[in-house]
Amino acid sequence: MYRLIWSRIKEVRFMEIKPRISETDMLGHINNASYFVYMEEARLTFLKELGMHVSNGEFTFVLVSTKCNFVRQGYVGQVFDVQTDVSHIGRTSLTLISEIAEKESGKIIAKGEATIVYFDTVYQRAAELPDSFRVKLKANT
């Protein structure tokens, strides 16, 4: 289980992760797919902390694009800080950026980005972000 630690320093969110042995590959470093899991966990927790529930029955957020640049290798035994920030707020979507750093050295391990769309599950189409969400997101840009 991931150990989550959130701090509010200048409106920036951090999540601490201790990688598990099952998240490594045959070379002994953290598997590339694991970084997407770390960023997803940080992204969902970030939105929840802002009071923006991912799904309420009629509306949800759907992932439409994600990417990760792998800067250096990570290993079991290291502790990572995942920082999540808002980089763009659109009419129906938002883009969050993530930096995964090795906690002890502060060296960047990976950088990522995810674009999510606010989605109307009844009409199966993108929906305009509520003003209450915009206010919360703008406070974290």
CSV table of N, CA and C in Angstrom, one decimal:
chain,number,residue,atom,x,y,z
A,1,MET,N,0.8,-1.2,0.0
A,1,MET,CA,0.0,0.0,0.0
A,1,MET,C,0.9,1.2,0.0
A,2,TYR,N,0.5,2.2,-0.8
A,2,TYR,CA,1.3,3.5,-0.8
A,2,TYR,C,1.0,4.3,0.5
A,3,ARG,N,2.0,4.9,0.9
A,3,ARG,CA,1.9,5.8,2.1
A,3,ARG,C,1.7,7.2,1.5
A,4,LEU,N,0.6,7.8,1.8
A,4,LEU,CA,0.3,9.1,1.2
A,4,LEU,C,0.5,10.2,2.3
A,5,ILE,N,1.3,11.2,1.9
A,5,ILE,CA,1.5,12.3,2.7
A,5,ILE,C,1.3,13.6,1.9
A,6,TRP,N,0.3,14.4,2.2
A,6,TRP,CA,0.0,15.6,1.5
A,6,TRP,C,0.4,16.8,2.3
A,7,SER,N,1.1,17.7,1.7
A,7,SER,CA,1.4,19.0,2.4
A,7,SER,C,0.9,20.1,1.5
A,8,ARG,N,0.6,21.2,2.1
A,8,ARG,CA,0.1,22.4,1.3
A,8,ARG,C,1.2,23.5,1.4
A,9,ILE,N,2.2,23.4,0.6
A,9,ILE,CA,3.2,24.4,0.6
A,9,ILE,C,3.0,25.2,-0.7
A,10,LYS,N,2.6,26.5,-0.5
A,10,LYS,CA,2.4,27.4,-1.7
A,10,LYS,C,1.4,26.8,-2.6
A,11,GLU,N,0.4,26.1,-2.1
A,11,GLU,CA,-0.7,25.5,-2.9
A,11,GLU,C,-0.2,24.4,-3.8
A,12,VAL,N,0.9,23.8,-3.5
A,12,VAL,CA,1.4,22.7,-4.3
A,12,VAL,C,1.2,21.4,-3.5
A,13,ARG,N,0.8,20.3,-4.2
A,13,ARG,CA,0.5,19.1,-3.6
A,13,ARG,C,1.6,18.1,-3.8
A,14,PHE,N,2.0,17.4,-2.8
A,14,PHE,CA,3.0,16.3,-2.9
A,14,PHE,C,2.4,15.0,-2.3
A,15,MET,N,2.8,13.9,-2.9
A,15,MET,CA,2.4,12.6,-2.4
A,15,MET,C,3.7,11.8,-2.3
A,16,GLU,N,3.9,11.1,-1.2
A,16,GLU,CA,5.1,10.3,-1.0
A,16,GLU,C,4.8,8.8,-1.4
A,17,ILE,N,5.7,8.2,-2.1
A,17,ILE,CA,5.5,6.8,-2.6
A,17,ILE,C,6.8,6.0,-2.2
A,18,LYS,N,6.5,4.9,-1.7
A,18,LYS,CA,7.6,3.9,-1.5
A,18,LYS,C,7.4,2.7,-2.4
A,19,PRO,N,8.1,2.7,-3.5
A,19,PRO,CA,7.9,1.6,-4.5
A,19,PRO,C,8.1,0.2,-3.9
A,20,ARG,N,7.3,-0.7,-4.4
A,20,ARG,CA,7.3,-2.1,-3.9
A,20,ARG,C,8.1,-3.0,-4.9
A,21,ILE,N,8.6,-4.1,-4.5
A,21,ILE,CA,9.4,-5.0,-5.3
A,21,ILE,C,8.6,-5.4,-6.5
A,22,SER,N,7.3,-5.6,-6.4
A,22,SER,CA,6.4,-6.0,-7.5
A,22,SER,C,6.3,-5.0,-8.6
A,23,GLU,N,6.8,-3.8,-8.3
A,23,GLU,CA,6.7,-2.7,-9.3
A,23,GLU,C,8.0,-2.6,-10.1
A,24,THR,N,8.9,-3.5,-10.0
A,24,THR,CA,10.2,-3.5,-10.7
A,24,THR,C,10.1,-4.4,-11.9
A,25,ASP,N,11.1,-4.3,-12.8
A,25,ASP,CA,11.2,-5.2,-13.9
A,25,ASP,C,12.4,-6.1,-13.8
A,26,MET,N,12.7,-6.8,-14.8
A,26,MET,CA,13.8,-7.8,-14.7
A,26,MET,C,15.2,-7.1,-14.5
A,27,LEU,N,15.3,-5.9,-14.8
A,27,LEU,CA,16.6,-5.2,-14.6
A,27,LEU,C,16.7,-4.6,-13.2
A,28,GLY,N,15.6,-4.7,-12.4
A,28,GLY,CA,15.7,-4.3,-11.0
A,28,GLY,C,15.3,-2.8,-10.8
A,29,HIS,N,14.9,-2.1,-11.8
A,29,HIS,CA,14.5,-0.8,-11.6
A,29,HIS,C,12.9,-0.7,-11.8
A,30,ILE,N,12.4,0.4,-11.3
A,30,ILE,CA,10.9,0.6,-11.4
A,30,ILE,C,10.5,0.5,-12.8
A,31,ASN,N,9.5,-0.4,-13.1
A,31,ASN,CA,8.9,-0.6,-14.4
A,31,ASN,C,8.2,0.7,-14.9
A,32,ASN,N,8.4,1.0,-16.2
A,32,ASN,CA,7.8,2.2,-16.7
A,32,ASN,C,6.3,2.4,-16.5
A,33,ALA,N,5.6,1.3,-16.5
A,33,ALA,CA,4.1,1.4,-16.3
A,33,ALA,C,3.8,1.8,-14.8
A,34,SER,N,4.7,1.6,-13.9
A,34,SER,CA,4.4,1.9,-12.5
A,34,SER,C,4.3,3.5,-12.4
A,35,TYR,N,5.1,4.2,-13.1
A,35,TYR,CA,5.1,5.7,-13.0
A,35,TYR,C,3.7,6.2,-13.4
A,36,PHE,N,3.0,5.6,-14.3
A,36,PHE,CA,1.7,6.0,-14.7
A,36,PHE,C,0.7,5.8,-13.5
A,37,VAL,N,0.9,4.7,-12.8
A,37,VAL,CA,0.1,4.4,-11.6
A,37,VAL,C,0.3,5.4,-10.5
A,38,TYR,N,1.6,5.7,-10.3
A,38,TYR,CA,1.9,6.8,-9.3
A,38,TYR,C,1.3,8.1,-9.6
A,39,MET,N,1.4,8.5,-10.9
A,39,MET,CA,0.8,9.8,-11.3
A,39,MET,C,-0.7,9.7,-11.2
A,40,GLU,N,-1.3,8.6,-11.6
A,40,GLU,CA,-2.8,8.5,-11.4
A,40,GLU,C,-3.2,8.6,-10.0
A,41,GLU,N,-2.6,7.9,-9.1
A,41,GLU,CA,-2.9,8.0,-7.7
A,41,GLU,C,-2.8,9.4,-7.2
A,42,ALA,N,-1.7,10.1,-7.6
A,42,ALA,CA,-1.5,11.5,-7.2
A,42,ALA,C,-2.6,12.4,-7.8
A,43,ARG,N,-2.9,12.2,-9.0
A,43,ARG,CA,-3.9,13.0,-9.7
A,43,ARG,C,-5.3,12.8,-9.0
A,44,LEU,N,-5.7,11.6,-8.8
A,44,LEU,CA,-7.0,11.4,-8.2
A,44,LEU,C,-7.1,11.9,-6.7
A,45,THR,N,-6.0,11.7,-6.0
A,45,THR,CA,-5.9,12.2,-4.6
A,45,THR,C,-5.9,13.8,-4.6
A,46,PHE,N,-5.2,14.4,-5.6
A,46,PHE,CA,-5.2,15.8,-5.7
A,46,PHE,C,-6.6,16.4,-5.9
A,47,LEU,N,-7.3,15.8,-6.9
A,47,LEU,CA,-8.7,16.3,-7.2
A,47,LEU,C,-9.6,16.1,-6.0
A,48,LYS,N,-9.5,14.9,-5.3
A,48,LYS,CA,-10.3,14.7,-4.1
A,48,LYS,C,-10.0,15.7,-3.0
A,49,GLU,N,-8.7,16.0,-2.8
A,49,GLU,CA,-8.3,17.0,-1.8
A,49,GLU,C,-8.9,18.4,-2.1
A,50,LEU,N,-9.1,18.6,-3.4
A,50,LEU,CA,-9.7,19.9,-3.8
A,50,LEU,C,-11.2,19.9,-3.7
A,51,GLY,N,-11.8,18.7,-3.3
A,51,GLY,CA,-13.2,18.6,-3.2
A,51,GLY,C,-13.9,18.3,-4.6
A,52,MET,N,-13.1,17.9,-5.5
A,52,MET,CA,-13.6,17.6,-6.9
A,52,MET,C,-13.7,16.1,-7.0
A,53,HIS,N,-14.8,15.5,-6.6
A,53,HIS,CA,-14.9,14.0,-6.7
A,53,HIS,C,-14.9,13.6,-8.1
A,54,VAL,N,-14.2,12.5,-8.4
A,54,VAL,CA,-13.9,12.0,-9.7
A,54,VAL,C,-15.2,11.6,-10.4
A,55,SER,N,-16.2,11.1,-9.7
A,55,SER,CA,-17.5,10.7,-10.3
A,55,SER,C,-18.6,10.9,-9.3
A,56,ASN,N,-19.7,11.4,-9.8
A,56,ASN,CA,-20.9,11.5,-8.9
A,56,ASN,C,-22.1,10.8,-9.4
A,57,GLY,N,-22.0,10.0,-10.4
A,57,GLY,CA,-23.1,9.3,-11.0
A,57,GLY,C,-23.5,9.8,-12.4
A,58,GLU,N,-23.7,11.1,-12.5
A,58,GLU,CA,-24.0,11.7,-13.7
A,58,GLU,C,-22.8,12.3,-14.5
A,59,PHE,N,-21.8,12.7,-13.7
A,59,PHE,CA,-20.6,13.3,-14.3
A,59,PHE,C,-19.4,12.6,-13.7
A,60,THR,N,-18.3,12.5,-14.6
A,60,THR,CA,-17.1,11.9,-14.2
A,60,THR,C,-15.9,12.6,-14.9
A,61,PHE,N,-14.7,12.3,-14.5
A,61,PHE,CA,-13.6,12.7,-15.3
A,61,PHE,C,-13.1,11.5,-16.0
A,62,VAL,N,-12.7,11.7,-17.3
A,62,VAL,CA,-12.1,10.6,-18.1
A,62,VAL,C,-10.8,11.1,-18.6
A,63,LEU,N,-9.9,10.2,-18.6
A,63,LEU,CA,-8.5,10.4,-19.1
A,63,LEU,C,-8.5,10.4,-20.6
A,64,VAL,N,-8.0,11.5,-21.2
A,64,VAL,CA,-8.0,11.5,-22.7
A,64,VAL,C,-6.5,11.5,-23.3
A,65,SER,N,-5.6,11.8,-22.4
A,65,SER,CA,-4.2,11.8,-22.9
A,65,SER,C,-3.3,11.8,-21.7
A,66,THR,N,-2.2,11.0,-21.8
A,66,THR,CA,-1.2,11.0,-20.7
A,66,THR,C,0.2,10.7,-21.4
A,67,LYS,N,1.2,11.2,-20.7
A,67,LYS,CA,2.5,10.9,-21.2
A,67,LYS,C,3.5,11.0,-20.0
A,68,CYS,N,4.6,10.3,-20.2
A,68,CYS,CA,5.6,10.4,-19.1
A,68,CYS,C,7.0,10.4,-19.8
A,69,ASN,N,7.9,11.3,-19.3
A,69,ASN,CA,9.2,11.3,-19.7
A,69,ASN,C,10.1,10.7,-18.6
A,70,PHE,N,10.8,9.7,-18.9
A,70,PHE,CA,11.6,9.0,-17.9
A,70,PHE,C,13.0,9.6,-17.9
A,71,VAL,N,13.4,10.3,-16.8
A,71,VAL,CA,14.6,11.1,-16.7
A,71,VAL,C,15.8,10.2,-16.2
A,72,ARG,N,15.5,9.4,-15.1
A,72,ARG,CA,16.5,8.5,-14.6
A,72,ARG,C,15.8,7.3,-14.0
A,73,GLN,N,16.6,6.3,-13.7
A,73,GLN,CA,16.0,5.1,-13.1
A,73,GLN,C,15.7,5.2,-11.7
A,74,GLY,N,14.6,4.6,-11.3
A,74,GLY,CA,14.2,4.5,-9.9
A,74,GLY,C,14.3,3.1,-9.4
A,75,TYR,N,14.5,2.9,-8.1
A,75,TYR,CA,14.7,1.6,-7.5
A,75,TYR,C,13.9,1.4,-6.2
A,76,VAL,N,13.6,0.2,-5.9
A,76,VAL,CA,13.0,-0.2,-4.6
A,76,VAL,C,14.0,0.3,-3.5
A,77,GLY,N,13.5,0.8,-2.4
A,77,GLY,CA,14.3,1.3,-1.4
A,77,GLY,C,14.4,2.9,-1.4
A,78,GLN,N,14.1,3.4,-2.6
A,78,GLN,CA,14.0,4.9,-2.7
A,78,GLN,C,12.6,5.3,-2.2
A,79,VAL,N,12.5,6.6,-1.9
A,79,VAL,CA,11.2,7.2,-1.6
A,79,VAL,C,11.0,8.3,-2.6
A,80,PHE,N,9.8,8.3,-3.2
A,80,PHE,CA,9.6,9.3,-4.3
A,80,PHE,C,8.6,10.3,-3.7
A,81,ASP,N,8.8,11.6,-4.1
A,81,ASP,CA,7.8,12.6,-4.0
A,81,ASP,C,7.1,12.9,-5.3
A,82,VAL,N,5.8,12.8,-5.4
A,82,VAL,CA,5.1,13.1,-6.6
A,82,VAL,C,4.4,14.4,-6.4
A,83,GLN,N,4.8,15.4,-7.2
A,83,GLN,CA,4.2,16.8,-7.1
A,83,GLN,C,3.2,16.9,-8.3
A,84,THR,N,2.0,17.4,-8.0
A,84,THR,CA,1.0,17.6,-9.0
A,84,THR,C,0.6,19.0,-9.0
A,85,ASP,N,0.5,19.6,-10.2
A,85,ASP,CA,0.1,21.0,-10.4
A,85,ASP,C,-0.8,21.1,-11.6
A,86,VAL,N,-1.6,22.1,-11.6
A,86,VAL,CA,-2.5,22.4,-12.7
A,86,VAL,C,-1.7,23.2,-13.7
A,87,SER,N,-1.7,22.8,-15.0
A,87,SER,CA,-1.0,23.6,-16.0
A,87,SER,C,-2.0,24.2,-17.0
A,88,HIS,N,-3.2,23.7,-17.1
A,88,HIS,CA,-4.1,24.3,-18.1
A,88,HIS,C,-5.6,24.0,-17.6
A,89,ILE,N,-6.4,25.0,-17.7
A,89,ILE,CA,-7.9,24.8,-17.5
A,89,ILE,C,-8.6,25.2,-18.7
A,90,GLY,N,-9.3,24.2,-19.4
A,90,GLY,CA,-10.0,24.5,-20.6
A,90,GLY,C,-11.5,24.6,-20.2
A,91,ARG,N,-12.4,24.7,-21.3
A,91,ARG,CA,-13.8,24.8,-21.1
A,91,ARG,C,-14.3,23.5,-20.5
A,92,THR,N,-13.9,22.3,-21.0
A,92,THR,CA,-14.4,21.0,-20.6
A,92,THR,C,-13.3,20.1,-20.0
A,93,SER,N,-12.0,20.6,-20.1
A,93,SER,CA,-10.9,19.7,-19.7
A,93,SER,C,-9.9,20.5,-18.8
A,94,LEU,N,-9.0,19.7,-18.3
A,94,LEU,CA,-7.9,20.3,-17.5
A,94,LEU,C,-6.7,19.4,-17.7
A,95,THR,N,-5.5,20.0,-17.6
A,95,THR,CA,-4.2,19.3,-17.7
A,95,THR,C,-3.5,19.5,-16.4
A,96,LEU,N,-3.0,18.3,-15.9
A,96,LEU,CA,-2.2,18.3,-14.7
A,96,LEU,C,-0.8,17.8,-15.1
A,97,ILE,N,0.2,18.4,-14.4
A,97,ILE,CA,1.5,17.9,-14.7
A,97,ILE,C,2.0,17.3,-13.4
A,98,SER,N,2.9,16.4,-13.5
A,98,SER,CA,3.5,15.7,-12.4
A,98,SER,C,5.0,15.6,-12.5
A,99,GLU,N,5.7,15.7,-11.4
A,99,GLU,CA,7.1,15.5,-11.3
A,99,GLU,C,7.3,14.5,-10.2
A,100,ILE,N,8.1,13.5,-10.5
A,100,ILE,CA,8.4,12.4,-9.6
A,100,ILE,C,9.9,12.6,-9.2
A,101,ALA,N,10.2,12.9,-8.0
A,101,ALA,CA,11.6,13.1,-7.6
A,101,ALA,C,11.9,12.1,-6.5
A,102,GLU,N,13.2,11.7,-6.5
A,102,GLU,CA,13.8,10.9,-5.4
A,102,GLU,C,13.9,11.8,-4.2
A,103,LYS,N,13.2,11.5,-3.1
A,103,LYS,CA,13.0,12.3,-1.9
A,103,LYS,C,14.4,12.8,-1.3
A,104,GLU,N,15.3,11.8,-1.1
A,104,GLU,CA,16.5,12.2,-0.5
A,104,GLU,C,17.4,13.2,-1.2
A,105,SER,N,17.6,12.9,-2.5
A,105,SER,CA,18.4,13.8,-3.3
A,105,SER,C,17.7,14.9,-4.0
A,106,GLY,N,16.4,14.8,-4.2
A,106,GLY,CA,15.6,15.8,-4.9
A,106,GLY,C,15.7,15.6,-6.4
A,107,LYS,N,16.5,14.6,-6.9
A,107,LYS,CA,16.7,14.5,-8.3
A,107,LYS,C,15.4,14.0,-9.0
A,108,ILE,N,15.1,14.6,-10.1
A,108,ILE,CA,13.9,14.2,-10.9
A,108,ILE,C,14.1,12.8,-11.5
A,109,ILE,N,13.1,11.9,-11.3
A,109,ILE,CA,13.1,10.6,-11.8
A,109,ILE,C,12.2,10.6,-13.1
A,110,ALA,N,11.1,11.3,-13.1
A,110,ALA,CA,10.2,11.3,-14.2
A,110,ALA,C,9.3,12.5,-14.2
A,111,LYS,N,8.9,12.9,-15.4
A,111,LYS,CA,7.9,14.0,-15.5
A,111,LYS,C,6.8,13.6,-16.4
A,112,GLY,N,5.6,13.9,-16.0
A,112,GLY,CA,4.4,13.5,-16.7
A,112,GLY,C,3.3,14.5,-16.9
A,113,GLU,N,2.4,14.2,-17.7
A,113,GLU,CA,1.3,15.1,-18.0
A,113,GLU,C,0.0,14.3,-18.2
A,114,ALA,N,-1.1,14.8,-17.8
A,114,ALA,CA,-2.4,14.1,-18.1
A,114,ALA,C,-3.5,15.1,-18.4
A,115,THR,N,-4.2,14.9,-19.4
A,115,THR,CA,-5.4,15.7,-19.7
A,115,THR,C,-6.6,14.9,-19.4
A,116,ILE,N,-7.5,15.5,-18.7
A,116,ILE,CA,-8.8,14.8,-18.3
A,116,ILE,C,-9.9,15.7,-18.7
A,117,VAL,N,-11.0,15.1,-19.1
A,117,VAL,CA,-12.2,15.8,-19.6
A,117,VAL,C,-13.4,15.5,-18.6
A,118,TYR,N,-14.1,16.6,-18.2
A,118,TYR,CA,-15.3,16.4,-17.4
A,118,TYR,C,-16.4,15.9,-18.4
A,119,PHE,N,-17.0,14.7,-18.0
A,119,PHE,CA,-17.8,14.0,-18.9
A,119,PHE,C,-19.2,13.7,-18.4
A,120,ASP,N,-20.2,14.0,-19.2
A,120,ASP,CA,-21.6,13.7,-18.9
A,120,ASP,C,-21.9,12.3,-19.2
A,121,THR,N,-22.1,11.4,-18.2
A,121,THR,CA,-22.3,10.0,-18.5
A,121,THR,C,-23.7,9.7,-19.0
A,122,VAL,N,-24.7,10.6,-18.8
A,122,VAL,CA,-26.0,10.4,-19.4
A,122,VAL,C,-26.0,10.6,-20.9
A,123,TYR,N,-25.5,11.8,-21.3
A,123,TYR,CA,-25.4,12.1,-22.7
A,123,TYR,C,-24.2,11.7,-23.5
A,124,GLN,N,-23.2,11.1,-22.7
A,124,GLN,CA,-22.0,10.5,-23.3
A,124,GLN,C,-21.3,11.6,-24.1
A,125,ARG,N,-21.0,12.7,-23.5
A,125,ARG,CA,-20.2,13.8,-24.1
A,125,ARG,C,-19.5,14.7,-23.1
A,126,ALA,N,-18.6,15.4,-23.5
A,126,ALA,CA,-17.9,16.3,-22.7
A,126,ALA,C,-18.8,17.4,-22.1
A,127,ALA,N,-18.6,17.8,-20.9
A,127,ALA,CA,-19.5,18.8,-20.2
A,127,ALA,C,-18.6,19.9,-19.7
A,128,GLU,N,-19.2,21.1,-19.6
A,128,GLU,CA,-18.4,22.3,-19.2
A,128,GLU,C,-18.0,22.1,-17.7
A,129,LEU,N,-16.8,22.4,-17.4
A,129,LEU,CA,-16.4,22.4,-16.0
A,129,LEU,C,-17.2,23.3,-15.1
A,130,PRO,N,-17.7,22.9,-14.0
A,130,PRO,CA,-18.5,23.8,-13.1
A,130,PRO,C,-17.6,24.9,-12.6
A,131,ASP,N,-18.2,26.1,-12.4
A,131,ASP,CA,-17.4,27.2,-11.9
A,131,ASP,C,-16.7,26.9,-10.6
A,132,SER,N,-17.4,26.2,-9.7
A,132,SER,CA,-16.8,25.8,-8.4
A,132,SER,C,-15.5,25.1,-8.6
A,133,PHE,N,-15.4,24.2,-9.6
A,133,PHE,CA,-14.1,23.5,-10.0
A,133,PHE,C,-13.1,24.5,-10.5
A,134,ARG,N,-13.5,25.4,-11.3
A,134,ARG,CA,-12.6,26.3,-11.9
A,134,ARG,C,-11.9,27.2,-10.8
A,135,VAL,N,-12.7,27.6,-9.8
A,135,VAL,CA,-12.1,28.4,-8.7
A,135,VAL,C,-11.1,27.6,-8.0
A,136,LYS,N,-11.4,26.3,-7.7
A,136,LYS,CA,-10.4,25.5,-6.9
A,136,LYS,C,-9.2,25.2,-7.8
A,137,LEU,N,-9.3,25.0,-9.1
A,137,LEU,CA,-8.2,24.7,-9.9
A,137,LEU,C,-7.3,26.0,-10.1
A,138,LYS,N,-7.9,27.1,-10.3
A,138,LYS,CA,-7.2,28.3,-10.5
A,138,LYS,C,-6.3,28.7,-9.3
A,139,ALA,N,-6.8,28.3,-8.1
A,139,ALA,CA,-6.0,28.5,-6.9
A,139,ALA,C,-4.8,27.7,-6.8
A,140,ASN,N,-4.7,26.7,-7.7
A,140,ASN,CA,-3.5,25.8,-7.7
A,140,ASN,C,-2.8,25.8,-9.0
A,141,THR,N,-2.9,26.9,-9.8
A,141,THR,CA,-2.1,27.0,-11.0
A,141,THR,C,-0.8,27.8,-10.8
